[in-house]
Amino acid sequence: MATSDTHSYMNSFEHQVTQIKLEVERQFRQLTEYLKNRKERLLKDLKEIQNNHKLEHDKHKQTVSEIENGLKSAKEIFQSSAMKDIQSGFIKSLEERQKEIESELKEKHISVEFDNTLLGMIDEFGKINVDSSNDSSLPVVQYTGKVRPVVSVGTQGNGRGEFKNPWGVVVEHKSENIYVADQLNNRVQVFSREAKYLFEFGSDKMNYPLCIAIYKDRVFVTQHLGGCLLVYDLSGKFIQQVGTPGSGKGQFNHPHGITIHNTNGDIYICDYSNNRIQIFSNDYSYKSQFGMSILKSPTDIQLTKDTIFVLSDQNPFLYSFNYNLTQLHNTVCDSIRQHLKYPYSFFIDGNDNFIISDADNNNIVIFNNT
């Protein structure tokens, strides 16, 4: 194997190891938080039972102890070679134990409510866990339970219409076709507005496709491990690769979110591990960059008439810049931050609603800026 090929292979391997490590750490944090929340709920329920019903608590205290032991062993579980299988079994056993507790309390005519959100707002099976609550002090709505989807697309797998860790999604406004980045299957799948599978593309070039955008007749897909941006037409025909792995101008280290300026066609890309935003002109040539001394792991970006908003998965989570690329102190950002924990993506609609997906909180936060 040539030296350059070896170097390229090692870079790709290191990227994959880094991505797996980040995902394991994220899921470990989520499971730990879930277990802590369950413990708090159980302790609260035990206190209420003791005060109001004078029932025997030993069995339920034992359950709390089981949860504590689960927290201690969670790290070992996530470090094992059979992580996914063990994780699945671990969560299943917790859910079964929860059902047993609920049944026991129901027999005693005691009503309790458990937090049933597990790992991820939208998991690889396409399930969305949403419930609604409202903070009356701020114009923010958080959804953390179950909603009925307008349309459901796909199941887990690698066949047509199946997904492995679907990530970015965008709707082409003329045809209303739905384009979905199917990350672990290294492809983009396209569906009609009725959720009928149409076609797929990119499997010959993609390496962890993450986020996706459409501008006019072009489809833009960031390659999280490929360290580049791939450009296609609406039919899936390959047009061009933009950028290479690295830290120089026009290079990427785990590119994430992408958006296109709707007037001049400039392309804004979150260069996640280089802690910056890079801008390319509509002919795909490098134009500028910003945020290097400010941003921490930017995940997504949205543009308004006067402001560039950048989302990060690390505190302070949301940044704002003007089009001179100068950071702004924005009260919108300050108000939203307190509701976020591990945000991944967001959108600003025509009514100035900020719609943010927060993976660790297992919810969607909606903030209105009017």
mmCIF file with all atom_site columns, N, CA, C and O in Angstrom, residues 117 121 128-134 140-147 355-356 358 361-367:
data_model
loop_
_atom_site.group_PDB
_atom_site.id
_atom_site.type_symbol
_atom_site.label_atom_id
_atom_site.label_alt_id
_atom_site.label_comp_id
_atom_site.label_asym_id
_atom_site.label_entity_id
_atom_site.label_seq_id
_atom_site.pdbx_PDB_ins_code
_atom_site.Cartn_x
_atom_site.Cartn_y
_atom_site.Cartn_z
_atom_site.occupancy
_atom_site.B_iso_or_equiv
_atom_site.pdbx_formal_charge
_atom_site.auth_seq_id
_atom_site.auth_comp_id
_atom_site.auth_asym_id
_atom_site.auth_atom_id
_atom_site.pdbx_PDB_model_num
ATOM 1   N N  . THR A 1 117 ? -38.808 8.472  28.501 1.00 0.00 ? 117 THR A N  1
ATOM 2   C CA . THR A 1 117 ? -37.892 8.811  27.417 1.00 0.00 ? 117 THR A CA 1
ATOM 3   C C  . THR A 1 117 ? -36.557 8.134  27.661 1.00 0.00 ? 117 THR A C  1
ATOM 4   O O  . THR A 1 117 ? -36.006 8.179  28.745 1.00 0.00 ? 117 THR A O  1
ATOM 5   N N  . MET A 1 121 ? -33.931 11.601 20.959 1.00 0.00 ? 121 MET A N  1
ATOM 6   C CA . MET A 1 121 ? -35.249 12.108 20.594 1.00 0.00 ? 121 MET A CA 1
ATOM 7   C C  . MET A 1 121 ? -35.811 11.317 19.427 1.00 0.00 ? 121 MET A C  1
ATOM 8   O O  . MET A 1 121 ? -36.961 10.929 19.394 1.00 0.00 ? 121 MET A O  1
ATOM 9   N N  . ILE A 1 128 ? -40.331 8.766  17.862 1.00 0.00 ? 128 ILE A N  1
ATOM 10  C CA . ILE A 1 128 ? -40.206 10.091 18.444 1.00 0.00 ? 128 ILE A CA 1
ATOM 11  C C  . ILE A 1 128 ? -40.927 10.090 19.781 1.00 0.00 ? 128 ILE A C  1
ATOM 12  O O  . ILE A 1 128 ? -42.110 9.772  19.859 1.00 0.00 ? 128 ILE A O  1
ATOM 13  N N  . ASN A 1 129 ? -40.210 10.414 20.871 1.00 0.00 ? 129 ASN A N  1
ATOM 14  C CA . ASN A 1 129 ? -40.801 10.435 22.196 1.00 0.00 ? 129 ASN A CA 1
ATOM 15  C C  . ASN A 1 129 ? -41.087 11.873 22.601 1.00 0.00 ? 129 ASN A C  1
ATOM 16  O O  . ASN A 1 129 ? -40.170 12.644 22.848 1.00 0.00 ? 129 ASN A O  1
ATOM 17  N N  . VAL A 1 130 ? -42.351 12.257 22.658 1.00 0.00 ? 130 VAL A N  1
ATOM 18  C CA . VAL A 1 130 ? -42.674 13.656 22.941 1.00 0.00 ? 130 VAL A CA 1
ATOM 19  C C  . VAL A 1 130 ? -43.877 13.789 23.879 1.00 0.00 ? 130 VAL A C  1
ATOM 20  O O  . VAL A 1 130 ? -44.832 13.064 23.766 1.00 0.00 ? 130 VAL A O  1
ATOM 21  N N  . ASP A 1 131 ? -43.816 14.706 24.828 1.00 0.00 ? 131 ASP A N  1
ATOM 22  C CA . ASP A 1 131 ? -44.899 15.093 25.744 1.00 0.00 ? 131 ASP A CA 1
ATOM 23  C C  . ASP A 1 131 ? -44.779 16.608 25.877 1.00 0.00 ? 131 ASP A C  1
ATOM 24  O O  . ASP A 1 131 ? -43.744 17.140 25.587 1.00 0.00 ? 131 ASP A O  1
ATOM 25  N N  . SER A 1 132 ? -45.775 17.333 26.289 1.00 0.00 ? 132 SER A N  1
ATOM 26  C CA . SER A 1 132 ? -45.659 18.789 26.304 1.00 0.00 ? 132 SER A CA 1
ATOM 27  C C  . SER A 1 132 ? -45.662 19.335 27.721 1.00 0.00 ? 132 SER A C  1
ATOM 28  O O  . SER A 1 132 ? -46.357 18.855 28.584 1.00 0.00 ? 132 SER A O  1
ATOM 29  N N  . SER A 1 133 ? -44.836 20.369 27.927 1.00 0.00 ? 133 SER A N  1
ATOM 30  C CA . SER A 1 133 ? -44.848 21.139 29.169 1.00 0.00 ? 133 SER A CA 1
ATOM 31  C C  . SER A 1 133 ? -44.526 22.566 28.801 1.00 0.00 ? 133 SER A C  1
ATOM 32  O O  . SER A 1 133 ? -43.935 22.828 27.766 1.00 0.00 ? 133 SER A O  1
ATOM 33  N N  . ASN A 1 134 ? -44.886 23.509 29.668 1.00 0.00 ? 134 ASN A N  1
ATOM 34  C CA . ASN A 1 134 ? -44.745 24.911 29.303 1.00 0.00 ? 134 ASN A CA 1
ATOM 35  C C  . ASN A 1 134 ? -44.187 25.707 30.461 1.00 0.00 ? 134 ASN A C  1
ATOM 36  O O  . ASN A 1 134 ? -44.656 25.606 31.578 1.00 0.00 ? 134 ASN A O  1
ATOM 37  N N  . VAL A 1 140 ? -41.234 29.844 25.703 1.00 0.00 ? 140 VAL A N  1
ATOM 38  C CA . VAL A 1 140 ? -40.564 28.620 25.261 1.00 0.00 ? 140 VAL A CA 1
ATOM 39  C C  . VAL A 1 140 ? -41.483 27.440 25.519 1.00 0.00 ? 140 VAL A C  1
ATOM 40  O O  . VAL A 1 140 ? -42.105 27.341 26.568 1.00 0.00 ? 140 VAL A O  1
ATOM 41  N N  . VAL A 1 141 ? -41.570 26.530 24.573 1.00 0.00 ? 141 VAL A N  1
ATOM 42  C CA . VAL A 1 141 ? -42.326 25.299 24.754 1.00 0.00 ? 141 VAL A CA 1
ATOM 43  C C  . VAL A 1 141 ? -41.378 24.125 24.578 1.00 0.00 ? 141 VAL A C  1
ATOM 44  O O  . VAL A 1 141 ? -40.583 24.103 23.645 1.00 0.00 ? 141 VAL A O  1
ATOM 45  N N  . GLN A 1 142 ? -41.431 23.163 25.490 1.00 0.00 ? 142 GLN A N  1
ATOM 46  C CA . GLN A 1 142 ? -40.600 21.970 25.392 1.00 0.00 ? 142 GLN A CA 1
ATOM 47  C C  . GLN A 1 142 ? -41.487 20.747 25.211 1.00 0.00 ? 142 GLN A C  1
ATOM 48  O O  . GLN A 1 142 ? -42.483 20.592 25.911 1.00 0.00 ? 142 GLN A O  1
ATOM 49  N N  . TYR A 1 143 ? -41.136 19.893 24.278 1.00 0.00 ? 143 TYR A N  1
ATOM 50  C CA . TYR A 1 143 ? -41.886 18.669 24.023 1.00 0.00 ? 143 TYR A CA 1
ATOM 51  C C  . TYR A 1 143 ? -41.013 17.474 24.380 1.00 0.00 ? 143 TYR A C  1
ATOM 52  O O  . TYR A 1 143 ? -39.924 17.322 23.873 1.00 0.00 ? 143 TYR A O  1
ATOM 53  N N  . THR A 1 144 ? -41.534 16.590 25.280 1.00 0.00 ? 144 THR A N  1
ATOM 54  C CA . THR A 1 144 ? -40.721 15.478 25.760 1.00 0.00 ? 144 THR A CA 1
ATOM 55  C C  . THR A 1 144 ? -41.476 14.161 25.890 1.00 0.00 ? 144 THR A C  1
ATOM 56  O O  . THR A 1 144 ? -41.065 13.273 26.606 1.00 0.00 ? 144 THR A O  1
ATOM 57  N N  . GLY A 1 145 ? -42.591 13.978 25.244 1.00 0.00 ? 145 GLY A N  1
ATOM 58  C CA . GLY A 1 145 ? -43.358 12.730 25.365 1.00 0.00 ? 145 GLY A CA 1
ATOM 59  C C  . GLY A 1 145 ? -43.698 12.135 24.027 1.00 0.00 ? 145 GLY A C  1
ATOM 60  O O  . GLY A 1 145 ? -42.848 11.964 23.196 1.00 0.00 ? 145 GLY A O  1
ATOM 61  N N  . LYS A 1 146 ? -44.944 11.850 23.703 1.00 0.00 ? 146 LYS A N  1
ATOM 62  C CA . LYS A 1 146 ? -45.312 11.200 22.453 1.00 0.00 ? 146 LYS A CA 1
ATOM 63  C C  . LYS A 1 146 ? -46.258 12.066 21.639 1.00 0.00 ? 146 LYS A C  1
ATOM 64  O O  . LYS A 1 146 ? -47.172 12.672 22.168 1.00 0.00 ? 146 LYS A O  1
ATOM 65  N N  . VAL A 1 147 ? -45.993 12.114 20.336 1.00 0.00 ? 147 VAL A N  1
ATOM 66  C CA . VAL A 1 147 ? -46.915 12.766 19.414 1.00 0.00 ? 147 VAL A CA 1
ATOM 67  C C  . VAL A 1 147 ? -47.223 11.789 18.296 1.00 0.00 ? 147 VAL A C  1
ATOM 68  O O  . VAL A 1 147 ? -46.481 10.859 18.044 1.00 0.00 ? 147 VAL A O  1
ATOM 69  N N  . ILE A 1 355 ? -36.758 26.233 16.409 1.00 0.00 ? 355 ILE A N  1
ATOM 70  C CA . ILE A 1 355 ? -37.167 24.857 16.686 1.00 0.00 ? 355 ILE A CA 1
ATOM 71  C C  . ILE A 1 355 ? -35.891 24.035 16.828 1.00 0.00 ? 355 ILE A C  1
ATOM 72  O O  . ILE A 1 355 ? -35.180 23.790 15.854 1.00 0.00 ? 355 ILE A O  1
ATOM 73  N N  . ILE A 1 356 ? -35.584 23.602 18.060 1.00 0.00 ? 356 ILE A N  1
ATOM 74  C CA . ILE A 1 356 ? -34.285 23.015 18.375 1.00 0.00 ? 356 ILE A CA 1
ATOM 75  C C  . ILE A 1 356 ? -34.462 21.593 18.906 1.00 0.00 ? 356 ILE A C  1
ATOM 76  O O  . ILE A 1 356 ? -35.233 21.361 19.838 1.00 0.00 ? 356 ILE A O  1
ATOM 77  N N  . ASP A 1 358 ? -32.940 18.600 21.041 1.00 0.00 ? 358 ASP A N  1
ATOM 78  C CA . ASP A 1 358 ? -31.985 18.472 22.135 1.00 0.00 ? 358 ASP A CA 1
ATOM 79  C C  . ASP A 1 358 ? -31.887 17.005 22.523 1.00 0.00 ? 358 ASP A C  1
ATOM 80  O O  . ASP A 1 358 ? -32.775 16.454 23.178 1.00 0.00 ? 358 ASP A O  1
ATOM 81  N N  . ASN A 1 361 ? -31.801 15.978 26.413 1.00 0.00 ? 361 ASN A N  1
ATOM 82  C CA . ASN A 1 361 ? -33.064 16.255 27.082 1.00 0.00 ? 361 ASN A CA 1
ATOM 83  C C  . ASN A 1 361 ? -34.222 15.498 26.459 1.00 0.00 ? 361 ASN A C  1
ATOM 84  O O  . ASN A 1 361 ? -35.360 15.592 26.922 1.00 0.00 ? 361 ASN A O  1
ATOM 85  N N  . ASN A 1 362 ? -33.945 14.771 25.376 1.00 0.00 ? 362 ASN A N  1
ATOM 86  C CA . ASN A 1 362 ? -34.978 13.999 24.682 1.00 0.00 ? 362 ASN A CA 1
ATOM 87  C C  . ASN A 1 362 ? -36.189 14.854 24.339 1.00 0.00 ? 362 ASN A C  1
ATOM 88  O O  . ASN A 1 362 ? -37.335 14.456 24.549 1.00 0.00 ? 362 ASN A O  1
ATOM 89  N N  . ASN A 1 363 ? -35.935 16.063 23.816 1.00 0.00 ? 363 ASN A N  1
ATOM 90  C CA . ASN A 1 363 ? -37.072 16.920 23.539 1.00 0.00 ? 363 ASN A CA 1
ATOM 91  C C  . ASN A 1 363 ? -36.808 17.859 22.374 1.00 0.00 ? 363 ASN A C  1
ATOM 92  O O  . ASN A 1 363 ? -35.716 17.900 21.805 1.00 0.00 ? 363 ASN A O  1
ATOM 93  N N  . ILE A 1 364 ? -37.841 18.585 22.020 1.00 0.00 ? 364 ILE A N  1
ATOM 94  C CA . ILE A 1 364 ? -37.757 19.665 21.044 1.00 0.00 ? 364 ILE A CA 1
ATOM 95  C C  . ILE A 1 364 ? -38.127 20.947 21.769 1.00 0.00 ? 364 ILE A C  1
ATOM 96  O O  . ILE A 1 364 ? -39.157 21.011 22.439 1.00 0.00 ? 364 ILE A O  1
ATOM 97  N N  . VAL A 1 365 ? -37.282 21.962 21.665 1.00 0.00 ? 365 VAL A N  1
ATOM 98  C CA . VAL A 1 365 ? -37.538 23.251 22.287 1.00 0.00 ? 365 VAL A CA 1
ATOM 99  C C  . VAL A 1 365 ? -37.974 24.219 21.201 1.00 0.00 ? 365 VAL A C  1
ATOM 100 O O  . VAL A 1 365 ? -37.319 24.346 20.163 1.00 0.00 ? 365 VAL A O  1
ATOM 101 N N  . ILE A 1 366 ? -39.082 24.897 21.420 1.00 0.00 ? 366 ILE A N  1
ATOM 102 C CA . ILE A 1 366 ? -39.571 25.908 20.463 1.00 0.00 ? 366 ILE A CA 1
ATOM 103 C C  . ILE A 1 366 ? -39.585 27.260 21.156 1.00 0.00 ? 366 ILE A C  1
ATOM 104 O O  . ILE A 1 366 ? -40.216 27.428 22.193 1.00 0.00 ? 366 ILE A O  1
ATOM 105 N N  . PHE A 1 367 ? -38.863 28.203 20.576 1.00 0.00 ? 367 PHE A N  1
ATOM 106 C CA . PHE A 1 367 ? -38.765 29.544 21.151 1.00 0.00 ? 367 PHE A CA 1
ATOM 107 C C  . PHE A 1 367 ? -39.206 30.553 20.118 1.00 0.00 ? 367 PHE A C  1
ATOM 108 O O  . PHE A 1 367 ? -38.756 30.519 18.970 1.00 0.00 ? 367 PHE A O  1
#
